[in-house]
XYZ file of C-alpha atoms in Angstrom:
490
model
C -43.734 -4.863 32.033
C -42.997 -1.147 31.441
C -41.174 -1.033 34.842
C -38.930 -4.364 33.778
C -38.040 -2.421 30.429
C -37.117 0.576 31.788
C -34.619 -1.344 34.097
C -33.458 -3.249 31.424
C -32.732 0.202 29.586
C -31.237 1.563 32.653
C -28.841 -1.333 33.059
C -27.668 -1.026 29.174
C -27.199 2.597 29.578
C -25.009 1.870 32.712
C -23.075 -0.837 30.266
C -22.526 1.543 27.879
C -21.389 4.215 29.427
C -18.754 1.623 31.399
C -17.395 -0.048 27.981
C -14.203 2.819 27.549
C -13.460 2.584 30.986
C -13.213 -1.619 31.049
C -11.777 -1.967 28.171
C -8.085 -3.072 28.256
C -6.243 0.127 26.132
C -8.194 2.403 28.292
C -5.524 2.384 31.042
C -2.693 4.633 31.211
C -2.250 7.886 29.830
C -3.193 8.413 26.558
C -2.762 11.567 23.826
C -6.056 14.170 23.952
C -8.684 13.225 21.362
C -12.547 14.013 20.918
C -14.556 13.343 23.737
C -15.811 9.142 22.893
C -19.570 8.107 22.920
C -20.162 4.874 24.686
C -19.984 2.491 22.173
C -20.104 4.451 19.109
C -16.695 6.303 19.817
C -15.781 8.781 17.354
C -18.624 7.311 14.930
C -21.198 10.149 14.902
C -18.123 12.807 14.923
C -16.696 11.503 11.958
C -20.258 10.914 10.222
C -20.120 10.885 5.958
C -16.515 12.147 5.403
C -14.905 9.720 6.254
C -11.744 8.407 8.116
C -9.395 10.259 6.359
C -10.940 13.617 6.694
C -12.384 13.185 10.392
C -8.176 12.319 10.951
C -6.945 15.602 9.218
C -9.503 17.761 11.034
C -8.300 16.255 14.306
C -4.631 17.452 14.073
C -6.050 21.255 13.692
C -7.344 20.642 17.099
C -4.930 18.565 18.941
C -1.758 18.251 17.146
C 0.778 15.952 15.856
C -0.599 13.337 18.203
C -4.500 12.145 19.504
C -6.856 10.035 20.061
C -9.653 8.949 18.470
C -12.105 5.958 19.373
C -13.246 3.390 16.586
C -16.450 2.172 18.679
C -15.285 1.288 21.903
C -11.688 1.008 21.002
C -9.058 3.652 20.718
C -6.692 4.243 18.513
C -3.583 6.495 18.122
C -3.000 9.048 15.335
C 0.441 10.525 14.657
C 0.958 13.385 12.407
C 4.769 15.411 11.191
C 7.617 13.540 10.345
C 9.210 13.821 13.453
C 6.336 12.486 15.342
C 6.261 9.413 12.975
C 10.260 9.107 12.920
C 10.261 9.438 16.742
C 7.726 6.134 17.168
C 8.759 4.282 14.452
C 12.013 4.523 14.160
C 13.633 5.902 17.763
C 11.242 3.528 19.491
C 11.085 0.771 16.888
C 10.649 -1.979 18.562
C 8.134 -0.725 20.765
C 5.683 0.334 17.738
C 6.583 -2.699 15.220
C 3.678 -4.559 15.935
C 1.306 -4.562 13.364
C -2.716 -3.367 14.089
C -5.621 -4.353 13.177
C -7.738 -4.140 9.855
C -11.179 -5.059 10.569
C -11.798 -6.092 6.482
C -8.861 -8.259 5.907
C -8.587 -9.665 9.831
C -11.049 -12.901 8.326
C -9.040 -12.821 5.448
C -5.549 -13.068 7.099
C -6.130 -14.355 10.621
C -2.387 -13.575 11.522
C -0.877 -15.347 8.612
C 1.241 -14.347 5.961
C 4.527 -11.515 5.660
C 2.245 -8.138 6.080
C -0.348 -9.224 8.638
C 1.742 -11.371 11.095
C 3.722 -10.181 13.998
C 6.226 -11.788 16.708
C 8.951 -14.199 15.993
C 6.468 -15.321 13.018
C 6.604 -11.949 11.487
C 10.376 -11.437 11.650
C 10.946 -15.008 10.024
C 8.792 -14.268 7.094
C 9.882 -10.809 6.557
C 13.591 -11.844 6.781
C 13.193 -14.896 4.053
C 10.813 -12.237 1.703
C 13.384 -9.902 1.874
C 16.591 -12.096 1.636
C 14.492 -14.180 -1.512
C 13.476 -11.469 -3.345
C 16.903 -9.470 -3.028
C 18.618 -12.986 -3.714
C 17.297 -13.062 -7.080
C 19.327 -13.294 -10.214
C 21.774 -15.721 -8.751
C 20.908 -18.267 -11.018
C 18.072 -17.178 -11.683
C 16.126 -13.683 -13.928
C 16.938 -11.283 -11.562
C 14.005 -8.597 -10.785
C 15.258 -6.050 -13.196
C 15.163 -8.702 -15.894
C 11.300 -9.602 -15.122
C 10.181 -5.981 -15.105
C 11.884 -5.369 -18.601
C 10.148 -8.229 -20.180
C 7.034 -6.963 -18.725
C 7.576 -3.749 -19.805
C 8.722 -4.552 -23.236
C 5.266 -6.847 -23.219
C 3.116 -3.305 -22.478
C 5.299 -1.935 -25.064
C 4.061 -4.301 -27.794
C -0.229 -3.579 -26.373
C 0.553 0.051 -26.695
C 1.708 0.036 -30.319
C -1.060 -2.265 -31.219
C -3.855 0.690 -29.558
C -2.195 2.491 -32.887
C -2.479 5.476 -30.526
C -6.729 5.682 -29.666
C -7.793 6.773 -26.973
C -7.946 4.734 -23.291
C -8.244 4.778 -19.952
C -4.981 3.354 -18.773
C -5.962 1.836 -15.408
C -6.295 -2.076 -17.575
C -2.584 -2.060 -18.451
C -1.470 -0.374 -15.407
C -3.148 -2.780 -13.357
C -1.622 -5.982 -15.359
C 1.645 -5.009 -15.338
C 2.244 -4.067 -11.445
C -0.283 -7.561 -11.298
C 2.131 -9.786 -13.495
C 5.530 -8.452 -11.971
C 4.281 -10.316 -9.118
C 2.907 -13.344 -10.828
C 6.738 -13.787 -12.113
C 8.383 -13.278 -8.774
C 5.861 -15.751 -6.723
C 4.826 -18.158 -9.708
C 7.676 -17.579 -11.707
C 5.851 -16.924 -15.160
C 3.783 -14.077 -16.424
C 0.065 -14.066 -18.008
C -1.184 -12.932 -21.452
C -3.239 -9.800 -20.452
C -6.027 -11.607 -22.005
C -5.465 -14.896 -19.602
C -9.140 -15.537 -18.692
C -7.475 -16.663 -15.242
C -5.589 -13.300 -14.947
C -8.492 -11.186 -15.425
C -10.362 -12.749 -12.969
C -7.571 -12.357 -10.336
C -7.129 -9.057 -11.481
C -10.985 -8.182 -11.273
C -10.940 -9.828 -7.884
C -8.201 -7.703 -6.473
C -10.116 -4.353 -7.586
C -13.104 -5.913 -6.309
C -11.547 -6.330 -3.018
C -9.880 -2.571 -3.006
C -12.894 -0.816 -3.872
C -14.796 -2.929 -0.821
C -12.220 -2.700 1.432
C -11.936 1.221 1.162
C -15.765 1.873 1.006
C -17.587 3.491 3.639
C -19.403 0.538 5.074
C -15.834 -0.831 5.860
C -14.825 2.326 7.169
C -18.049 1.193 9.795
C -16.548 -2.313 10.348
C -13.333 -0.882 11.916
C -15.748 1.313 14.294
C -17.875 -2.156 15.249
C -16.649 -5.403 14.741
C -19.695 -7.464 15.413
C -20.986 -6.266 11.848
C -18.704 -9.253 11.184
C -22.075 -11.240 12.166
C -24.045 -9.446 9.881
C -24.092 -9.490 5.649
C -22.133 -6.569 3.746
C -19.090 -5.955 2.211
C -17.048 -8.039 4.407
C -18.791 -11.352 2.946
C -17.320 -10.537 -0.288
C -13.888 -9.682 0.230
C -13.647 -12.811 2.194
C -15.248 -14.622 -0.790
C -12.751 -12.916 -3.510
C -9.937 -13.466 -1.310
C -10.797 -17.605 -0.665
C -10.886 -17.740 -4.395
C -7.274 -15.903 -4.616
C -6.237 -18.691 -2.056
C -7.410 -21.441 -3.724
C -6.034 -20.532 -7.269
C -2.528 -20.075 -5.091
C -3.131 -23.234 -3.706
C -3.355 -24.762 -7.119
C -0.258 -23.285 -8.246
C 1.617 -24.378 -5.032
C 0.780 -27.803 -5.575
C 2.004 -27.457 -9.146
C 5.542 -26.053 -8.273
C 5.226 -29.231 -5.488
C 5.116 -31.707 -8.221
C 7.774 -29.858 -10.597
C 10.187 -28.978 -7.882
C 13.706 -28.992 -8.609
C 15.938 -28.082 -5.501
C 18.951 -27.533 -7.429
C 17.556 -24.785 -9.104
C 13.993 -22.850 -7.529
C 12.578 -20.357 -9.593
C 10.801 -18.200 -7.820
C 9.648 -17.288 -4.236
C 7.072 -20.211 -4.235
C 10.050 -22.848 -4.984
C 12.320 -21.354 -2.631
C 9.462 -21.230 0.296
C 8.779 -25.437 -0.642
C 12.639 -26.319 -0.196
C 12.510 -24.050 3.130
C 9.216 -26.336 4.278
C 11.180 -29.455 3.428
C 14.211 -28.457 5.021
C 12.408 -27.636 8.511
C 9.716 -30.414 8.135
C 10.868 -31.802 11.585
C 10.375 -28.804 13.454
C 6.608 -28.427 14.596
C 7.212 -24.833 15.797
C 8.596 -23.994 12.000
C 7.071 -21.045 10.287
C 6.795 -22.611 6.848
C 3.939 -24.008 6.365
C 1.629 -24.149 3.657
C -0.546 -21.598 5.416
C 1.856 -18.937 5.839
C 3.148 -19.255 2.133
C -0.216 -18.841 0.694
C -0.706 -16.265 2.688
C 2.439 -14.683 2.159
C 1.955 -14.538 -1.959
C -1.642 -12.708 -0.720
C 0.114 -10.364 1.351
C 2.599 -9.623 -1.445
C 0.288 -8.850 -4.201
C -1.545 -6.222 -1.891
C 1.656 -4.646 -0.829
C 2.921 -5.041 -4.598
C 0.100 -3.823 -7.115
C -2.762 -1.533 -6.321
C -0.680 1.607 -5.038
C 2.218 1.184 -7.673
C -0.813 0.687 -10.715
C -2.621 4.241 -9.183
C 1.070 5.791 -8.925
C 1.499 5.305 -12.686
C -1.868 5.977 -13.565
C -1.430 9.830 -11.698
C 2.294 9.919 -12.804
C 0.644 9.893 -16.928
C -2.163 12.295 -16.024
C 0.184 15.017 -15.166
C 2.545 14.257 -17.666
C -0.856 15.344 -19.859
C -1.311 18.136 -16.981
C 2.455 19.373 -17.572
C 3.825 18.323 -20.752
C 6.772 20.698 -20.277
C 7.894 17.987 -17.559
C 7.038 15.322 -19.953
C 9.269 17.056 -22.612
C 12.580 17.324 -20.552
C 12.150 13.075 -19.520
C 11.971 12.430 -23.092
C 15.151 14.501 -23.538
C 17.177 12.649 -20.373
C 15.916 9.616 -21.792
C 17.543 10.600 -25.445
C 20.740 11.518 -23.500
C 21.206 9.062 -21.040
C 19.790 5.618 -22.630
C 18.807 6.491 -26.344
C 16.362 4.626 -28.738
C 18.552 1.398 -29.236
C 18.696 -0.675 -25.710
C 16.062 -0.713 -23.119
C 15.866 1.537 -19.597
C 17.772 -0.283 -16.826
C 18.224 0.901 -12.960
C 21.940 1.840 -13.627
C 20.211 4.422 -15.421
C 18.569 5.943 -12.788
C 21.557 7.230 -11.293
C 22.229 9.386 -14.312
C 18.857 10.974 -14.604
C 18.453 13.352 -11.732
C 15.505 15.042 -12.930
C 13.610 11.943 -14.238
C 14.377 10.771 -10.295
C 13.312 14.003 -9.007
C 9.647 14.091 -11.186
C 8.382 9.993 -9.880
C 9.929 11.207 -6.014
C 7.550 14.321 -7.061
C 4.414 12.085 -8.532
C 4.812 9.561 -4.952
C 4.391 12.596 -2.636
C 1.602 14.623 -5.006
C -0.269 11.399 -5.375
C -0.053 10.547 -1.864
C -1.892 7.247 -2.623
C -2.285 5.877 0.700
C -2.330 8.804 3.151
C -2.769 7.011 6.255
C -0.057 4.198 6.781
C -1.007 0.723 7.677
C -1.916 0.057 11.139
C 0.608 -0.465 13.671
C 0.438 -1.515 17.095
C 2.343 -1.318 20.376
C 3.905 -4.242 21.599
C 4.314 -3.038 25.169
C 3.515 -0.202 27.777
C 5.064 2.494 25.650
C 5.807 5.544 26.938
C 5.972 8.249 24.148
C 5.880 11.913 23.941
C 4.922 12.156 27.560
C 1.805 10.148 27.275
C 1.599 6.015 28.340
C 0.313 3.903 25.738
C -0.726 0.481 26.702
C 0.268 -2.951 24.736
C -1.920 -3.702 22.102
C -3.099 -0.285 21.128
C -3.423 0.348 17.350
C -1.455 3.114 16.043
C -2.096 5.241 12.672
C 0.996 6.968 11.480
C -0.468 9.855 8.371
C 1.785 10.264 6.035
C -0.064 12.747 4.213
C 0.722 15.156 6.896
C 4.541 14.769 5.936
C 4.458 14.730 2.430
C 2.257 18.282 2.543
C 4.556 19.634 5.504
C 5.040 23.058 3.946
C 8.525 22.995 6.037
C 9.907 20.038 3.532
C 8.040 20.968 0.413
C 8.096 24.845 -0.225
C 4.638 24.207 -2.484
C 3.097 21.276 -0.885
C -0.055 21.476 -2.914
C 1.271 21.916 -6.464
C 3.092 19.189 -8.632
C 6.783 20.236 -8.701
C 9.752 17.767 -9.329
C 12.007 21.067 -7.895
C 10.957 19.733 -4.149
C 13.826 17.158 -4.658
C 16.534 19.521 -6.986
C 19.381 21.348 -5.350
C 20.341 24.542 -7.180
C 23.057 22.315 -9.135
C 20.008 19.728 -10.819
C 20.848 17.027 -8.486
C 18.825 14.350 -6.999
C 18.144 16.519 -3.202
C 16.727 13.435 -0.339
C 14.216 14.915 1.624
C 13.571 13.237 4.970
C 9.695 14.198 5.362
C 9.320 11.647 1.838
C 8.374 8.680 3.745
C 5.551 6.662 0.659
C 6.163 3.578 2.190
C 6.600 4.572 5.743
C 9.919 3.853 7.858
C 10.613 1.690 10.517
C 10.776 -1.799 10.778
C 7.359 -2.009 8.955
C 8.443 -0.309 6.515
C 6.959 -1.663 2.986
C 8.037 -4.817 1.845
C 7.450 -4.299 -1.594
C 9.752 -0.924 -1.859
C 12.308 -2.795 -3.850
C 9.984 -3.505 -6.153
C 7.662 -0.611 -6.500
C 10.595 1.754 -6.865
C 12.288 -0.724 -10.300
C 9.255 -1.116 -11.743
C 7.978 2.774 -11.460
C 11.750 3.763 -12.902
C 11.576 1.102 -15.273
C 8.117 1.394 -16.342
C 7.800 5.270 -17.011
C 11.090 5.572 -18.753
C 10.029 2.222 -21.068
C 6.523 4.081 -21.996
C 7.923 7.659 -22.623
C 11.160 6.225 -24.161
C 8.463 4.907 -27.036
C 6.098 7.110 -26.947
C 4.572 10.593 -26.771
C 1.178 11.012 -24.456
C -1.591 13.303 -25.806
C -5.094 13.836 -24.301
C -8.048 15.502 -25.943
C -8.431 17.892 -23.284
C -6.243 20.576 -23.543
C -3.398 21.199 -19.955
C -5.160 23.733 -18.881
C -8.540 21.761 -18.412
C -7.373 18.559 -17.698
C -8.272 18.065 -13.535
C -6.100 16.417 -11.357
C -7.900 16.427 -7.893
C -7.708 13.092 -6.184
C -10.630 10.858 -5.858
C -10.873 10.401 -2.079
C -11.208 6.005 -1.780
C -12.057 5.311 2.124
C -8.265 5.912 3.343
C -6.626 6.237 0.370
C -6.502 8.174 -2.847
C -6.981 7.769 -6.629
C -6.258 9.777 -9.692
C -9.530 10.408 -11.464
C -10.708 9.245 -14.716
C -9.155 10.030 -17.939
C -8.398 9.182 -21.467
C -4.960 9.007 -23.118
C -3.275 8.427 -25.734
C -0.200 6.908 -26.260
C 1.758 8.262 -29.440
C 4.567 6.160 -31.280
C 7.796 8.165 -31.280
């Protein structure tokens, strides 16, 4: 018996130690990385900090481009702007696929704008963009919807009669609801019993997808098979489905084709129009999963950008101070903000470019992957390989951004107070996966701000000098930490 188990233990080790070698990305020549455990990979090097912190320690060692092994499987990490513009925009096609993410793969299975690739990728993308941009012909255009919400927070935050509160609740809502109008085509009450629970389901699903057991699942998949976190995000997200589904079968019924509405309408008409066609993208499947993929890409990183934006206008109300005076210059007290605004407000432009880089909300980029034998940098990186481009390590590139590590709106002056483009500010990456939702996020975070501190003064009970505004490492991304404001009548 003890002879049989120690054969059996022999033959595992042997197994083991052959899994990097047979598996598929393993061939060619890839970037240097920390020497990989059988089976575990990089798991026992990267230990309780984390993904995010295991990454930045890597490029002190190897540079703007590695290795690193989730379990078994490896994975590229590039670091510096020009790394990251070289790959994803030089050699486009090559890295446009898009990777894997072991949380969401149940969730997604292929389907949907963000998650898909191939031809069913490039249709979806194409009629998001072309719907979304197409909007206001004939129908409210996007400004229009982010006003009304905006006017809507404007009401709450007269009604708080300036108390104190944590603004994350209103933050969340309004990113939440700018969505509901473009894919639903109306907007909820913030006190819609059905929009809190889609709201507390999304949050749900962030916190659990960026916790540390996930961080596990994308080292060892076969935890799939096992309870934990992954059990619940696929529960929150079925229930997300299914009150999409209920909403697509109401826009079925009321469906006008003379005049859709919203992306949801326009999606239906597309369905009926290519009915015939059994190789046809639009399907109920992908547009259910497509109004999913939008409200990831649409809320949770614009809500946390305005909640860090208002702590340091409490961290630096001398910033605060000269908004409130462009604002009195450029719009006054009598109409509301619009985006022809923003054109006229250089330093108002150069502060949220300043709060997107500080924040650095997502550091690591969504996974990409290569869609061929890529040859890059001098190393061969087979088809299928998952790449991580970290934009962290452009937006705190001491070559772009003399002070990387302080909040200051100068980073995107010129010595005449214009509006200066830097190329290393890349929030929602570049390339052909480049964020579907920048349109939006970049209205509603112009919109939004000006809107609040057009009405109002903020004032916190802790005085500047106190008031901390380290970010709350979240799994692989970032979030402002807690405070209390409040928001002052003007």
């Amino acid at each position: 018996m003890a002879l049989s188990i120690l054969l059996l233990l022999a033959l595992l080790t042997g197994l083991l130690l052959l899994l990097p070698k047979c598996h598929p990305k393993a061939r060619g020549h890839l970037p240097p990385g920390p020497q990989p455990l059988p089976f575990f990979g990089n798991f026992l090097h990267m230990g309780r900090r984390g993904l995010l912190k295991f990454f930045l320690e890597q490029r002190d060692k190897y540079g703007d481009i590695f290795t690193v092994y989730l379990g078994p499987r490896p994975v590229i990490i590039l670091c510096g702007i020009d790394t990251i513009r070289e790959a994803l925009v030089d050699q486009a096609e090559s890295f446009s696929g898009r990777g894997k993410l072991a949380i969401l793969d149940q969730v997604f299975q292929g389907y949907g704008v963000i998650f898909a690739n191939g031809e069913r990728w490039r249709v979806l993308r194409r009629f998001s963009l072309a719907t979304m941009r197409n909007f206001g012909m004939g129908k409210r255009s996007l400004e229009e919807r982010i006003q009304e919400e905006a006017q809507c927070l404007v009401g709450e935050l007269r009604n708080s009669q300036g108390a104190l509160q944590d603004p994350t609740f209103f933050f969340h809502s309004i990113t939440a609801n700018v969505i509901c109008s473009i894919v639903f085509g109306e907007r909820f009450a913030y006190s819609d019993p059905k929009f809190l629970r889609l709201l507390d389901l999304f949050h749900q699903t962030f916190e659990l997808a960026n916790s540390f057991s996930s961080q596990m699942f994308e080292f060892f998949s076969f935890l799939k098979y096992i309870p934990g976190p992954h059990n619940q995000v696929y529960r929150n997200m079925q229930e997300v489905k299914t009150f999409i589904g209920h909403n697509v079968d109401k826009h079925r019924q009321n469906l006008d084709p003379s005049a859709p509405q919203d992306l949801i309408d326009t999606f239906l008409l597309r369905m009926d129009k290519e009915k015939s066609d059994p190789g046809s993208e639009f399907h109920q499947t992908n547009l259910i999963h497509t109004v999913l993929s939008l409200f990831f890409a649409g809320t949770e990183s614009t809500s946390a950008t305005l909640c860090y934006g208002f702590l340091l206008m409490l961290k630096y109300p001398h910033v605060a101070e000269r908004i409130h005076k462009e604002i009195a210059q450029v719009i006054g007290s009598h109409r509301p903000p619009a985006l022809a605004d923003r054109a006229k407000m250089p330093y108002t432009d150069a502060v949220l470019h300043e709060i997107q880089r500080f924040a650095d909300i997502f550091p690591l980029s969504g996974a990409h992957m290569v869609t061929k034998d890529t040859y890059f940098r001098g190393y061969t990186i087979p088809k299928g390989t998952d790449v991580f481009p970290m934009l962290n390590s452009a937006h705190y590139d001491p070559h772009y951004f003399e002070t990387p590590d302080t909040f200051n709106p100068d980073h995107f002056l010129d010595a005449n107070g214009a509006l200066k483009k830097n190329e290393a500010f890349i929030p929602f990456s570049i390339g052909k996966r480049i964020c579907i939702g920048e349109s939006i996020a970049n209205a509603e975070l112009f919109l939004f701000f000006t809107t609040i501190l057009q009405n109002f003064s903020v004032a916190s009970p802790v005085a500047p000098e106190d008031i901390d505004i380290t970010p709350l490492e979240f799994g692989v991304s970032q979030v402002p930490p807690k405070y209390q404001i409040r928001f002052l009548s003007r």
